[in-house]
CSV table of C-alpha atoms in Angstrom, one decimal:
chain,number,residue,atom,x,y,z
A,1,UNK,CA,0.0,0.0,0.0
A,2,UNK,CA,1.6,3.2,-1.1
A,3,UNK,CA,2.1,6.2,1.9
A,4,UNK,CA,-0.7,8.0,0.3
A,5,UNK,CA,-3.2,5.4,0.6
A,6,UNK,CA,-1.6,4.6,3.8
A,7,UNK,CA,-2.6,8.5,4.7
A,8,UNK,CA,-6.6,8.5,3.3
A,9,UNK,CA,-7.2,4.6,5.1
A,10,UNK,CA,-5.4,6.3,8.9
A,11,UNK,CA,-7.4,9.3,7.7
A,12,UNK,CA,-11.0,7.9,7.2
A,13,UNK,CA,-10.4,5.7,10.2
A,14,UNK,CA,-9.8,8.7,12.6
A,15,UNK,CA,-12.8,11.1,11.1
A,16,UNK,CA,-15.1,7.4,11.8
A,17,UNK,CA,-14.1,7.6,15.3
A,18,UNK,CA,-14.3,11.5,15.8
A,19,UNK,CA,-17.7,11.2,14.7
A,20,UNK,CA,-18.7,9.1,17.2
A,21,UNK,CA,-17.0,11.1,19.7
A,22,UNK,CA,-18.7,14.5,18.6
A,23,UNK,CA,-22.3,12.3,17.4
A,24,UNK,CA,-22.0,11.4,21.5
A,25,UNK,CA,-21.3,14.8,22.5
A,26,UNK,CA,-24.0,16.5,20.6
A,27,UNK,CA,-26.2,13.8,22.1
A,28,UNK,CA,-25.5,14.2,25.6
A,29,UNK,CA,-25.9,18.1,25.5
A,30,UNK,CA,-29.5,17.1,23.7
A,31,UNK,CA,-28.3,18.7,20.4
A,32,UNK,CA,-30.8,19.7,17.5
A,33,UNK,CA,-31.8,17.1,15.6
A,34,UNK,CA,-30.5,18.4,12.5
A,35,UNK,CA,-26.9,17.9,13.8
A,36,UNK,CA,-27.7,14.1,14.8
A,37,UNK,CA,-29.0,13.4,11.3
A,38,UNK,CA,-25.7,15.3,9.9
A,39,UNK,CA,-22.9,13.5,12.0
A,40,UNK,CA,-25.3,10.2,10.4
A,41,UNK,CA,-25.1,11.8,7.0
A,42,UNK,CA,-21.2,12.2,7.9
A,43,UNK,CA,-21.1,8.2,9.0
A,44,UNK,CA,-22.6,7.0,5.8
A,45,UNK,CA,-20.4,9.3,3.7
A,46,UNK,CA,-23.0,11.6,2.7
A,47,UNK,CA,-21.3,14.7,2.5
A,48,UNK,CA,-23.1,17.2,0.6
A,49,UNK,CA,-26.1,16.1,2.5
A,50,UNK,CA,-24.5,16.6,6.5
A,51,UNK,CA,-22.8,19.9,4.5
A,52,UNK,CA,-26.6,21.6,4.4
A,53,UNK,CA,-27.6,20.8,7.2
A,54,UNK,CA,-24.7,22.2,9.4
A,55,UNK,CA,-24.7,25.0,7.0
A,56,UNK,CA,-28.4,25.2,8.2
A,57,UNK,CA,-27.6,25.0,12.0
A,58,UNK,CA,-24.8,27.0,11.8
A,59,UNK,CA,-27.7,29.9,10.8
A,60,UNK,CA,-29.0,29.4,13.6
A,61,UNK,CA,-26.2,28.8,16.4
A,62,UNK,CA,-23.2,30.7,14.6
A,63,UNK,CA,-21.4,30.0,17.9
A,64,UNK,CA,-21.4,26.1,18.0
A,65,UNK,CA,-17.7,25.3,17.7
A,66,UNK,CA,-18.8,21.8,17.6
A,67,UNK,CA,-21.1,22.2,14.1
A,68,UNK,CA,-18.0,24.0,12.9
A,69,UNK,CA,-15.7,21.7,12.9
A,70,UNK,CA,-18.3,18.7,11.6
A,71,UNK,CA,-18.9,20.9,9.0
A,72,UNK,CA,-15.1,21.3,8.2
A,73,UNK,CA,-15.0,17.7,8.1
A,74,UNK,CA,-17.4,17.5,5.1
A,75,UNK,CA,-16.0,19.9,3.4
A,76,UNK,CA,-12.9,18.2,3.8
A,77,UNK,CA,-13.9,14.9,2.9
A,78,UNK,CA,-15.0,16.8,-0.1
A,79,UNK,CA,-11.9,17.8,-0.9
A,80,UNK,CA,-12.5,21.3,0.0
A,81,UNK,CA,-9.7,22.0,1.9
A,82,UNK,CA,-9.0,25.8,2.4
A,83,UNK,CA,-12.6,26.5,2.7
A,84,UNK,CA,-12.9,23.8,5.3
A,85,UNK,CA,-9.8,25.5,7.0
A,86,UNK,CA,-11.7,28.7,7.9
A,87,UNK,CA,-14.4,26.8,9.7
A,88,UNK,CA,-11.9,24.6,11.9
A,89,UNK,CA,-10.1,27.7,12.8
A,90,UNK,CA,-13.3,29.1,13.6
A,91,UNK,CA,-13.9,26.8,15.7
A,92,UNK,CA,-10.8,26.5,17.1
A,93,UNK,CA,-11.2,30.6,18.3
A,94,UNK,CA,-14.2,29.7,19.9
A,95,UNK,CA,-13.0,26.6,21.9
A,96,UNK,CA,-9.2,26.9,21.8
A,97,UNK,CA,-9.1,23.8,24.2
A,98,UNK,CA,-11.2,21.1,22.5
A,99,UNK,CA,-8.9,18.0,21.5
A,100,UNK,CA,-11.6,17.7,19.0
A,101,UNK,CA,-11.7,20.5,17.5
A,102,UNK,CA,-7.7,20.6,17.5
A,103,UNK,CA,-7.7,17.5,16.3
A,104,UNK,CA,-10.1,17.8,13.0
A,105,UNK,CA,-7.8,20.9,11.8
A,106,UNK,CA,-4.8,18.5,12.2
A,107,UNK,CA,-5.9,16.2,9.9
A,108,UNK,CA,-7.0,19.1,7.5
A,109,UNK,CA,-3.8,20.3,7.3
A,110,UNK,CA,-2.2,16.8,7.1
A,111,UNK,CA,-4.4,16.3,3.7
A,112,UNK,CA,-2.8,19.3,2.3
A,113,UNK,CA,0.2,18.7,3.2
A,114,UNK,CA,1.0,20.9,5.8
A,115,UNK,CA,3.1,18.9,8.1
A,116,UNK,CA,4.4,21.3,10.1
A,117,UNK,CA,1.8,23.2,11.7
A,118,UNK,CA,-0.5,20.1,11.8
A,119,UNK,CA,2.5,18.8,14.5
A,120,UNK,CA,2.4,22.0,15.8
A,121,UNK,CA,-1.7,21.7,16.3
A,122,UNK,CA,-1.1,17.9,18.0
A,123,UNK,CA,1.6,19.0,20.0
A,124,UNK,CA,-1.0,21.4,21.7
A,125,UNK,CA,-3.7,19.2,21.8
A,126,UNK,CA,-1.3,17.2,24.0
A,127,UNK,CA,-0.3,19.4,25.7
A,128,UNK,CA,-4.0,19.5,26.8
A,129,UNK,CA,-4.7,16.3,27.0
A,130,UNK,CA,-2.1,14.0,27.0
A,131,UNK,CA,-4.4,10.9,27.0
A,132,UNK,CA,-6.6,11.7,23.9
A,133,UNK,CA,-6.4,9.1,21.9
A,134,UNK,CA,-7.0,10.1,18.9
A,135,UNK,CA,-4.5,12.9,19.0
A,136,UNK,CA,-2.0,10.0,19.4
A,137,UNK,CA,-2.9,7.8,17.3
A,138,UNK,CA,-2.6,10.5,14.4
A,139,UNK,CA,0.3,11.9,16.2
A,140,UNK,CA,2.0,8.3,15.9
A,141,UNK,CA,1.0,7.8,12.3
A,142,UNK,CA,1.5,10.9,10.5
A,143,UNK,CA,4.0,13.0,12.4
């Protein structure tokens, strides 16, 4: 298996297991329905789907880092890269201290190749969390 195929397979296998993080986060703080049937549109890899409905909560709570970054995560997976890049770092401003959130930037920067700053991003979501496990296992894979 070539390093770039290598990359996408570690890749979708890390955005699987975020979404089940964030799908159980936005369930436990009784989320709006829209967002469940998003992070299930995310699951079954129907992205242009979860992209309108975020888009559509995001109208409505502007604030929610949460749908920011799930909605950076479709528009990553639809190869969208820098304009998924504005809504991580958006929700990055709004919660700096979110493994999550730190985490779903990382791996948009990895797919663009952006090294550097995506160690830079794990390195700090370490630094919060030193147990996160996703941060390590991408942190063990990619830099």
């Amino acid at each position: 298996m070539n390093l770039n195929m290598r990359r996408y397979s570690c890749h979708a296998a890390f955005v699987l297991a975020l979404l089940l993080v964030l799908a159980h986060l936005h369930t436990a703080r009784g989320a709006d329905a829209a967002v469940q049937q998003a992070v299930a549109d995310l699951q079954h890899q129907d992205y242009k789907s979860a992209e309108q409905k975020l888009r559509a909560e995001l109208k409505l709570h502007p604030s929610d880092s949460e749908t920011l970054s799930l909605l950076g995560i479709s528009l990553d997976e639809q190869k969208r890269f820098p304009e998924a890049a504005e809504f991580h770092k958006r929700a990055m401003a709004i919660s700096p201290r979110s493994t999550a959130v730190l985490y779903n930037y990382a791996n948009n920067l990895l797919a663009t190749g952006d090294r550097k700053t995506a160690r830079d991003v794990l390195l700090k979501s370490l630094a919060i969390d030193p147990s996160d496990h996703n941060t390590n296992q991408i942190g063990r894979a990619h830099v």
